[in-house]
Coordinates of C-alpha atoms in Angstrom, one line a residue:
X1246 CA 275.1 241.3 137.6
X1247 CA 271.5 240.3 138.3
X1248 CA 268.8 237.9 137.2
X1249 CA 265.4 239.6 136.5
X1250 CA 262.0 238.0 137.0
X1251 CA 259.8 238.1 133.9
X1252 CA 256.3 237.1 134.7
X1253 CA 254.5 236.0 131.5
X1254 CA 251.2 234.0 132.0
X1255 CA 249.7 231.8 129.4
X1256 CA 246.0 232.2 128.7
X1257 CA 245.6 228.5 127.8
X1258 CA 243.6 226.5 130.2
X1259 CA 242.0 227.6 133.4
X1260 CA 244.1 226.1 136.1
X1261 CA 245.4 227.0 139.5
X1262 CA 249.0 227.7 140.3
X1263 CA 250.1 225.2 142.9
X1264 CA 252.6 225.1 145.7
X1265 CA 256.3 223.9 145.8
X1266 CA 259.9 224.5 144.1
X1267 CA 261.8 223.6 140.8
X1268 CA 265.0 224.0 138.6
X1269 CA 265.6 222.8 135.0
X1270 CA 264.3 224.8 132.0
X1271 CA 266.3 227.3 129.8
X1272 CA 263.2 229.3 129.1
X1273 CA 262.3 232.6 130.8
X1274 CA 258.5 232.4 130.7
X1275 CA 255.4 231.1 132.4
X1276 CA 254.1 228.3 130.1
X1277 CA 251.1 226.0 130.3
X1278 CA 251.8 222.4 131.4
X1279 CA 248.5 220.9 130.4
X1280 CA 247.1 217.6 131.7
X1281 CA 245.7 216.8 135.1
X1282 CA 248.1 214.5 136.9
X1283 CA 247.4 215.1 140.6
X1284 CA 250.0 213.1 142.5
X1285 CA 248.9 214.1 146.0
X1286 CA 249.7 211.8 148.8
X1287 CA 247.4 213.8 150.9
X1288 CA 243.9 214.9 150.1
X1289 CA 244.0 218.3 151.6
X1290 CA 242.3 221.5 150.7
X1291 CA 244.3 223.6 153.1
X1292 CA 242.9 221.7 156.1
X1293 CA 246.3 220.3 157.0
X1294 CA 248.9 222.2 159.1
X1295 CA 251.0 223.2 156.1
X1296 CA 250.8 226.7 154.7
X1297 CA 250.1 225.9 151.1
X1298 CA 247.0 225.4 149.0
X1299 CA 248.2 221.9 148.0
X1300 CA 251.1 220.7 150.0
X1301 CA 253.0 218.7 147.4
X1302 CA 252.8 221.3 144.6
X1303 CA 251.4 218.8 142.2
X1304 CA 250.9 219.7 138.5
X1305 CA 247.1 219.5 138.1
X1306 CA 247.5 221.5 134.9
X1307 CA 248.2 225.2 134.7
X1308 CA 250.8 227.7 133.9
X1309 CA 254.5 227.4 134.9
X1310 CA 256.9 229.9 136.2
X1311 CA 260.6 230.0 135.0
X1312 CA 263.0 232.7 136.1
X1313 CA 266.3 233.0 134.2
X1314 CA 267.4 229.5 134.9
X1315 CA 267.5 230.3 138.6
X1316 CA 264.0 229.5 139.9
X1317 CA 261.1 227.6 138.4
X1318 CA 257.9 226.0 139.6
X1319 CA 254.2 226.8 140.2
X1320 CA 252.9 230.0 141.9
X1321 CA 249.8 230.5 144.0
X1322 CA 247.9 232.9 146.2
X1323 CA 247.0 231.9 149.7
X1324 CA 245.6 233.0 153.1
X1325 CA 246.4 231.3 156.4
X1326 CA 242.8 231.1 157.7
X1327 CA 240.5 230.3 154.8
X1328 CA 237.4 230.2 157.0
X1329 CA 237.9 233.8 158.1
X1330 CA 240.4 235.5 155.8
X1331 CA 239.3 236.7 152.4
X1332 CA 241.4 236.9 149.2
X1333 CA 240.9 237.5 145.5
X1334 CA 241.8 235.9 143.2
X1335 CA 241.5 232.3 144.4
X1336 CA 244.1 231.3 141.8
X1337 CA 246.1 232.9 139.0
X1338 CA 244.4 231.0 136.1
X1339 CA 242.7 234.1 134.7
X1340 CA 245.9 236.2 134.1
X1341 CA 246.9 237.2 130.6
X1342 CA 250.4 237.4 129.2
X1343 CA 252.4 240.1 131.0
X1344 CA 249.9 240.5 133.9
X1345 CA 251.3 241.0 137.4
X1346 CA 250.5 238.6 140.1
X1347 CA 248.2 240.5 142.5
X1348 CA 246.3 239.7 145.7
X1349 CA 243.6 241.6 147.6
X1350 CA 241.5 240.8 150.6
X1351 CA 241.1 241.1 154.3
X1352 CA 242.8 239.3 157.2
X1353 CA 240.4 238.5 160.0
X1354 CA 240.5 240.4 163.3
X1355 CA 241.9 238.3 166.1
X1356 CA 242.6 235.7 163.4
X1357 CA 245.1 233.1 164.8
X1358 CA 247.3 232.1 161.9
X1359 CA 246.0 234.7 159.5
X1360 CA 248.2 235.9 156.7
X1361 CA 247.9 236.6 152.9
X1362 CA 250.7 235.8 150.5
X1363 CA 251.7 235.2 146.9
X1364 CA 254.2 232.4 146.7
X1365 CA 256.1 230.4 144.1
X1366 CA 258.2 227.3 144.1
X1367 CA 261.9 227.6 143.1
X1368 CA 262.7 224.1 142.0
X1369 CA 259.9 222.1 140.4
X1370 CA 259.6 220.3 137.1
X1371 CA 256.3 220.9 135.2
X1372 CA 254.8 217.6 136.3
X1373 CA 257.0 216.9 139.3
X1374 CA 257.1 217.2 143.0
X1375 CA 258.6 220.4 144.5
X1376 CA 262.3 220.1 145.4
X1377 CA 264.6 222.3 147.3
X1378 CA 267.9 224.2 146.8
X1379 CA 269.8 226.9 148.6
X1380 CA 269.0 230.4 147.2
X1381 CA 271.8 231.6 145.0
X1382 CA 273.7 234.9 144.7
X1383 CA 273.8 237.6 147.4
X1384 CA 270.1 238.4 147.8
X1385 CA 266.9 239.6 146.3
X1386 CA 265.3 242.9 145.1
X1387 CA 261.6 243.2 145.6
X1388 CA 259.2 245.9 144.1
X1389 CA 255.5 246.0 145.1
X1390 CA 252.6 248.0 143.7
X1391 CA 250.5 248.7 146.9
X1392 CA 247.0 249.8 146.1
X1393 CA 245.3 249.6 149.5
X1394 CA 246.7 249.5 153.1
X1395 CA 250.1 250.4 154.5
X1396 CA 250.7 247.0 156.0
X1397 CA 253.9 245.5 157.0
X1398 CA 254.9 243.3 154.1
X1399 CA 257.7 240.8 154.2
X1400 CA 259.7 238.4 152.0
X1401 CA 259.9 234.9 153.3
X1402 CA 262.1 232.0 152.4
X1403 CA 260.4 228.7 153.2
X1404 CA 262.3 225.5 153.9
X1405 CA 261.1 221.9 153.3
X1406 CA 257.7 221.2 154.9
X1407 CA 258.7 218.2 156.9
X1408 CA 258.2 220.3 160.0
X1409 CA 255.4 222.8 159.1
X1410 CA 255.1 225.6 161.6
X1411 CA 258.7 225.3 162.8
X1412 CA 259.9 228.9 163.0
X1413 CA 263.4 227.7 162.2
X1414 CA 262.2 226.6 158.8
X1415 CA 261.1 230.1 157.6
X1416 CA 263.4 233.1 157.2
X1417 CA 262.0 236.6 156.6
X1418 CA 262.9 240.2 155.9
X1419 CA 260.6 243.1 156.4
X1420 CA 259.9 245.1 153.1
X1421 CA 260.8 248.7 153.5
X1422 CA 258.1 250.9 151.9
X1423 CA 257.3 249.4 148.5
X1424 CA 260.4 247.4 148.2
X1425 CA 264.2 247.2 148.3
X1426 CA 267.2 245.1 148.0
X1427 CA 267.9 242.6 150.8
X1428 CA 270.9 240.3 151.4
X1429 CA 270.2 236.6 152.2
X1430 CA 272.3 236.9 155.4
X1431 CA 269.9 239.7 156.5
X1432 CA 266.9 237.1 156.6
X1433 CA 266.1 235.9 160.1
X1434 CA 263.6 233.4 161.7
X1435 CA 261.9 236.3 163.5
X1436 CA 260.9 239.4 161.5
X1437 CA 259.7 241.7 164.1
X1438 CA 262.2 241.4 167.0
X1439 CA 265.1 243.8 166.8
X1440 CA 266.7 242.6 169.9
X1441 CA 266.4 238.9 169.3
X1442 CA 265.8 238.3 165.5
X1443 CA 266.4 234.6 165.8
X1444 CA 268.6 232.6 163.4
X1445 CA 270.1 234.1 160.3
X1446 CA 269.6 232.3 157.0
X1447 CA 272.8 230.4 156.3
X1448 CA 272.3 228.6 153.0
X1449 CA 269.7 226.1 154.1
X1450 CA 267.6 224.4 151.4
X1451 CA 264.5 226.4 150.3
X1452 CA 261.3 225.1 148.8
X1453 CA 259.4 228.3 148.0
X1454 CA 259.5 232.1 148.4
X1455 CA 256.6 234.3 149.3
X1456 CA 255.6 237.9 149.6
X1457 CA 253.5 237.9 152.8
X1458 CA 251.1 240.2 154.7
X1459 CA 251.2 239.0 158.3
X1460 CA 248.0 239.1 160.4
X1461 CA 247.6 240.4 163.9
X1462 CA 244.8 241.3 166.3
X1463 CA 243.2 243.9 164.0
X1464 CA 241.4 243.3 160.7
X1465 CA 244.0 244.0 158.0
X1466 CA 242.9 245.0 154.4
X1467 CA 245.5 244.5 151.7
X1468 CA 245.7 244.9 147.9
X1469 CA 249.1 244.6 146.3
X1470 CA 250.9 243.3 143.2
X1471 CA 254.4 242.0 142.7
X1472 CA 255.9 244.5 140.3
X1473 CA 259.3 242.8 140.2
X1474 CA 261.4 240.2 142.0
X1475 CA 265.1 240.1 141.0
X1476 CA 267.5 237.5 142.3
X1477 CA 270.7 239.5 142.8
X1478 CA 274.0 237.7 142.1
X1479 CA 276.0 240.5 143.8
X1480 CA 274.9 243.3 146.1
X1481 CA 277.0 246.4 146.9
X1482 CA 276.8 246.8 150.7
X1483 CA 277.2 250.6 150.5
X1484 CA 275.2 252.5 153.1
X1485 CA 273.5 254.6 150.4
X1486 CA 271.6 251.5 149.4
X1487 CA 270.7 250.6 153.0
X1488 CA 269.6 254.2 153.8
X1489 CA 268.3 255.7 150.5
X1490 CA 267.3 259.3 150.4
X1491 CA 263.6 259.7 150.1
X1492 CA 260.9 262.4 149.7
X1493 CA 257.2 262.5 148.9
X1494 CA 253.7 263.3 150.0
X1495 CA 251.2 261.4 152.2
X1496 CA 247.5 262.3 152.3
X1497 CA 246.0 259.0 153.4
X1498 CA 245.0 259.1 157.0
X1499 CA 247.0 256.0 157.9
X1500 CA 249.8 256.7 155.4
X1501 CA 253.3 256.2 156.5
X1502 CA 256.7 255.9 154.9
X1503 CA 260.2 254.8 155.9
X1504 CA 262.8 257.5 155.7
X1505 CA 266.5 257.7 156.6
X1506 CA 269.4 259.9 157.5
X1507 CA 273.0 259.3 156.3
X1508 CA 276.1 260.3 158.4
X1509 CA 274.9 259.0 160.7
X1510 CA 272.9 256.1 159.1
X1511 CA 269.6 255.9 161.0
X1512 CA 266.2 254.8 159.9
X1513 CA 262.9 256.5 160.8
X1514 CA 259.2 256.4 159.9
X1515 CA 257.1 259.3 158.8
X1516 CA 253.4 258.9 159.8
X1517 CA 250.4 261.1 158.8
X1518 CA 248.5 259.5 161.7
X1519 CA 245.0 261.1 161.4
X1520 CA 243.4 258.9 164.0
X1521 CA 240.4 261.1 164.9
X1522 CA 239.2 262.4 161.5
X1523 CA 236.3 264.8 161.2
X1524 CA 235.6 264.8 157.5
X1525 CA 238.5 267.0 156.4
X1526 CA 241.9 266.1 155.0
X1527 CA 245.5 266.2 156.2
X1528 CA 248.5 266.0 153.9
X1529 CA 252.2 266.1 154.8
X1530 CA 255.3 266.4 152.6
X1531 CA 258.4 264.7 153.8
X1532 CA 262.1 264.9 152.9
X1533 CA 264.1 262.3 154.7
X1534 CA 263.9 263.2 158.5
X1535 CA 261.9 266.4 158.0
X1536 CA 258.2 266.9 157.2
X1537 CA 255.7 269.7 156.8
X1538 CA 251.9 269.7 157.2
X1539 CA 250.8 271.1 153.9
X1540 CA 247.0 270.7 154.3
X1541 CA 244.9 270.2 157.5
X1542 CA 241.1 270.8 157.4
X1543 CA 239.9 268.5 160.2
X1544 CA 238.7 270.2 163.4
X1545 CA 237.6 268.5 166.6
X1546 CA 236.7 271.6 168.5
X1547 CA 237.8 270.0 171.8
X1548 CA 238.5 266.7 173.5
X1549 CA 241.0 264.5 171.6
X1550 CA 243.1 265.9 168.8
X1551 CA 242.4 264.9 165.2
X1552 CA 245.8 263.5 164.6
X1553 CA 249.5 263.4 165.3
X1554 CA 251.7 263.8 162.2
X1555 CA 255.0 262.7 163.4
X1556 CA 258.4 261.0 162.9
X1557 CA 259.0 257.8 164.7
X1558 CA 262.1 255.9 165.9
X1559 CA 261.8 252.4 167.3
X1560 CA 258.9 249.8 167.3
X1561 CA 255.5 251.4 167.8
X1562 CA 253.3 248.9 166.1
X1563 CA 253.7 246.2 163.4
X1564 CA 253.3 248.8 160.6
X1565 CA 255.3 251.5 162.4
X1566 CA 258.8 250.1 163.0
X1567 CA 262.1 251.5 161.9
X1568 CA 265.0 249.7 160.2
X1569 CA 267.9 248.6 162.4
X1570 CA 266.4 250.2 165.5
X1571 CA 268.0 249.7 168.9
X1572 CA 264.5 249.5 170.4
X1573 CA 262.7 248.0 172.2
X1574 CA 265.1 248.0 175.2
X1575 CA 264.6 247.5 178.9
X1576 CA 264.7 250.7 180.9
X1577 CA 267.2 249.3 183.3
X1578 CA 269.6 248.6 180.4
X1579 CA 269.3 252.0 178.7
X1580 CA 272.3 254.2 178.3
X1581 CA 271.6 257.8 177.2
X1582 CA 268.7 258.4 174.8
X1583 CA 269.9 261.6 173.2
X1584 CA 267.6 263.3 170.6
X1585 CA 267.5 266.5 168.7
X1586 CA 264.4 268.2 167.4
X1587 CA 263.9 271.5 165.5
X1588 CA 260.4 272.7 164.4
X1589 CA 258.4 275.9 163.8
X1590 CA 255.5 275.5 166.2
X1591 CA 254.2 278.9 167.3
X1592 CA 254.3 280.2 163.8
X1593 CA 251.3 278.6 162.0
X1594 CA 247.8 279.3 163.3
X1595 CA 245.7 276.7 165.0
X1596 CA 245.2 274.7 168.1
X1597 CA 248.0 272.2 168.5
X1598 CA 251.1 271.2 170.5
X1599 CA 254.6 270.2 169.5
X1600 CA 255.4 267.1 171.6
X1601 CA 257.4 263.9 172.0
X1602 CA 255.3 260.8 172.6
X1603 CA 257.4 258.1 174.2
X1604 CA 256.0 254.6 174.5
X1605 CA 256.7 251.9 177.1
X1606 CA 255.4 248.3 177.1
X1607 CA 255.6 245.5 179.7
X1608 CA 257.6 243.3 177.4
X1609 CA 259.7 243.7 174.3
X1610 CA 257.2 241.7 172.1
X1611 CA 253.9 243.5 172.8
X1612 CA 254.3 246.1 170.0
X1613 CA 254.5 243.1 167.6
X1614 CA 251.3 241.4 169.0
X1615 CA 248.9 244.4 168.6
X1616 CA 248.7 246.8 165.7
X1617 CA 245.7 248.9 166.8
X1618 CA 247.1 252.1 168.5
X1619 CA 244.2 252.0 171.0
X1620 CA 245.8 248.9 172.6
X1621 CA 249.3 250.3 172.9
X1622 CA 251.4 251.2 174.8
X1623 CA 250.6 248.7 177.5
X1624 CA 252.7 250.2 180.4
X1625 CA 253.2 254.0 180.1
X1626 CA 253.2 257.1 178.0
X1627 CA 255.8 259.8 178.5
X1628 CA 255.2 263.1 176.7
X1629 CA 257.5 266.1 176.4
X1630 CA 255.6 269.2 175.3
X1631 CA 257.8 271.8 173.7
X1632 CA 255.0 274.2 172.8
X1633 CA 251.2 274.4 172.9
X1634 CA 248.6 277.0 171.9
X1635 CA 244.8 277.2 171.9
X1636 CA 244.3 276.3 175.6
X1637 CA 245.0 272.6 175.3
X1638 CA 246.6 270.6 178.2
X1639 CA 247.8 267.1 178.7
X1640 CA 245.5 264.3 179.8
X1641 CA 247.1 264.0 183.3
X1642 CA 246.7 266.6 186.0
X1643 CA 249.2 269.4 186.8
X1644 CA 251.0 268.4 190.0
X1645 CA 252.2 272.0 190.5
X1646 CA 255.7 270.7 190.5
X1647 CA 258.6 271.5 188.1
X1648 CA 261.8 269.9 187.1
X1649 CA 264.8 271.4 185.3
X1650 CA 266.0 269.2 182.4
X1651 CA 268.2 270.4 179.5
X1652 CA 268.3 273.9 181.0
X1653 CA 264.5 274.2 180.7
X1654 CA 261.9 274.3 183.5
X1655 CA 259.1 271.8 182.9
X1656 CA 255.7 271.5 184.5
X1657 CA 255.0 267.9 185.6
X1658 CA 251.6 266.4 184.9
X1659 CA 250.6 263.0 186.2
X1660 CA 247.6 261.1 187.3
X1661 CA 245.2 260.1 184.5
X1662 CA 245.8 257.2 182.2
X1663 CA 246.4 257.7 178.5
X1664 CA 244.1 256.4 175.7
X1665 CA 245.2 252.8 176.0
X1666 CA 244.8 252.9 179.8
X1667 CA 248.5 253.0 180.4
X1668 CA 250.1 255.3 183.0
X1669 CA 250.8 258.8 181.7
X1670 CA 253.2 261.5 182.6
X1671 CA 253.8 264.7 180.7
X1672 CA 256.5 267.4 181.0
X1673 CA 255.3 270.8 179.7
X1674 CA 257.2 273.9 178.6
X1675 CA 256.1 276.5 176.1
X1676 CA 257.9 278.2 173.2
X1677 CA 260.8 275.7 172.8
X1678 CA 261.5 275.2 169.1
X1679 CA 264.9 273.5 169.2
X1680 CA 266.5 271.4 171.9
X1681 CA 268.9 268.5 172.2
X1682 CA 267.7 266.5 175.1
X1683 CA 268.5 263.2 176.8
X1684 CA 265.2 261.4 177.2
X1685 CA 266.8 259.3 179.8
X1686 CA 266.7 262.3 182.2
X1687 CA 262.9 262.4 181.8
X1688 CA 262.7 258.6 182.1
X1689 CA 264.7 258.6 185.3
X1690 CA 262.5 261.4 186.8
X1691 CA 259.4 259.3 185.9
X1692 CA 260.9 256.2 187.5
X1693 CA 261.5 258.3 190.7
X1694 CA 257.8 259.3 190.6
X1695 CA 256.6 255.7 190.3
X1696 CA 255.1 256.2 186.8
X1697 CA 257.6 254.1 184.9
X1698 CA 259.4 251.0 186.1
X1699 CA 262.9 249.9 185.2
X1700 CA 261.4 246.6 184.1
X1701 CA 259.4 248.3 181.4
X1702 CA 260.6 248.4 177.8
X1703 CA 261.2 251.6 175.9
X1704 CA 259.5 250.8 172.6
X1705 CA 259.2 253.9 170.5
X1706 CA 260.1 257.6 170.4
X1707 CA 257.9 260.0 168.3
X1708 CA 258.1 263.7 167.7
X1709 CA 255.3 265.7 166.0
X1710 CA 252.3 267.8 166.4
X1711 CA 249.0 266.9 168.1
X1712 CA 246.5 269.0 166.1
X1713 CA 243.0 269.9 167.2
X1714 CA 242.4 272.4 164.4
X1715 CA 244.5 274.4 161.9
X1716 CA 248.2 273.6 161.9
X1717 CA 248.9 273.9 158.1
X1718 CA 252.5 274.9 157.8
X1719 CA 253.7 273.1 160.8
X1720 CA 257.2 271.8 160.0
X1721 CA 259.7 269.5 161.6
X1722 CA 263.0 270.8 160.1
X1723 CA 265.1 268.1 161.7
X1724 CA 264.7 265.1 164.0
X1725 CA 267.6 262.8 165.1
X1726 CA 268.1 260.0 167.6
X1727 CA 271.7 259.2 168.6
X1728 CA 271.1 255.5 168.6
X1729 CA 274.7 254.8 169.5
X1730 CA 274.0 256.4 172.9
X1731 CA 271.2 253.9 173.6

């Protein structure tokens, strides 16, 4: 059984939706409250330390949200740094009946405290103060319409504001793709940390719920609507729901999508990753843990590749993390890192390679602090080239040495830093199209050579094709990480 959110907005009046929760009406609508009875004890206009537009959720006139006798109160859009962040609309007073609540804007680069969100109170009488209640049922289903940007969205449960900024007063869940169904006991006080997610939500009182775009050190554009929010009374915990089959096409340069495998159940991320475009277009089609480059008309002619369409496991950046990942993990604590990759490099024409790109950071949190790929990884790159054609070579220099791993003889290249300035080591073969390898063997060799330290954190494993030109038809047929070995 579930309760469905129906968003109906009255056109009467021209009032802002204000912050804080509520619970009392039988109706399932948004209705105007009329009047202008501001009961603020503060006089803030988002200059206080709380995260709302009006910290007590007063009823200064406007439309009122009621959801199936479960949640009711005022709703509002908000950014965390009004002096630097941009958002539109500034309120929801212009919406017509049946309109979605939408928010567009840009979060400031290097903006401390920047975020964008649509929030609504869950227990608030039309003219009353926001109150709190524990969320009911097993969880929530969220569906977003994302127009611009492939940011990391999240659902947040906000407790009372007696201690604003207290991380133990907000519980969050990353939104996979454009939405999903999430159990309340899967919400934690730290969204981005797989190893230390903080405290799980355990029925504490909640004041309001938000859909949030978190800021980071890069400028973040966003444009999204809430298509649906459904409080779920019961949720089947079957793995098909946690790891749904998924296929589609990505043509946006920065486009990416969460994908999964079942039996075993593992989450991955498909990324088009055109990071050096030259005016052409690249498209990929994906089907769970496989993908194919269906169009590629960029051409750099030399120097850096135009892009790296790939499949990712782990925590690369804020927008490139995989669900339930065992990474980041300290090198000294790693077990085996067994992977399997099958592809068709060598068949399609063009200048490209087929390579793993394995990222290491100095700490387990750095991938969360920086979203711009130019700033990561901080410690080291480790690349494993299965195949190359067109005369391309790795950034480091050929040492003239070889190492035998997984029954293959690999050239060892070291010396020059990668794009972020991190140490770089590459292992190069040619013509390998399918291997099961333990990346720990490569990591151990790189430790022995002084390129990687056991104090570094393995953050992300990627497999794909660095393309300089051509490459249409390149296909990863299968990629797997045995995360139980990690």
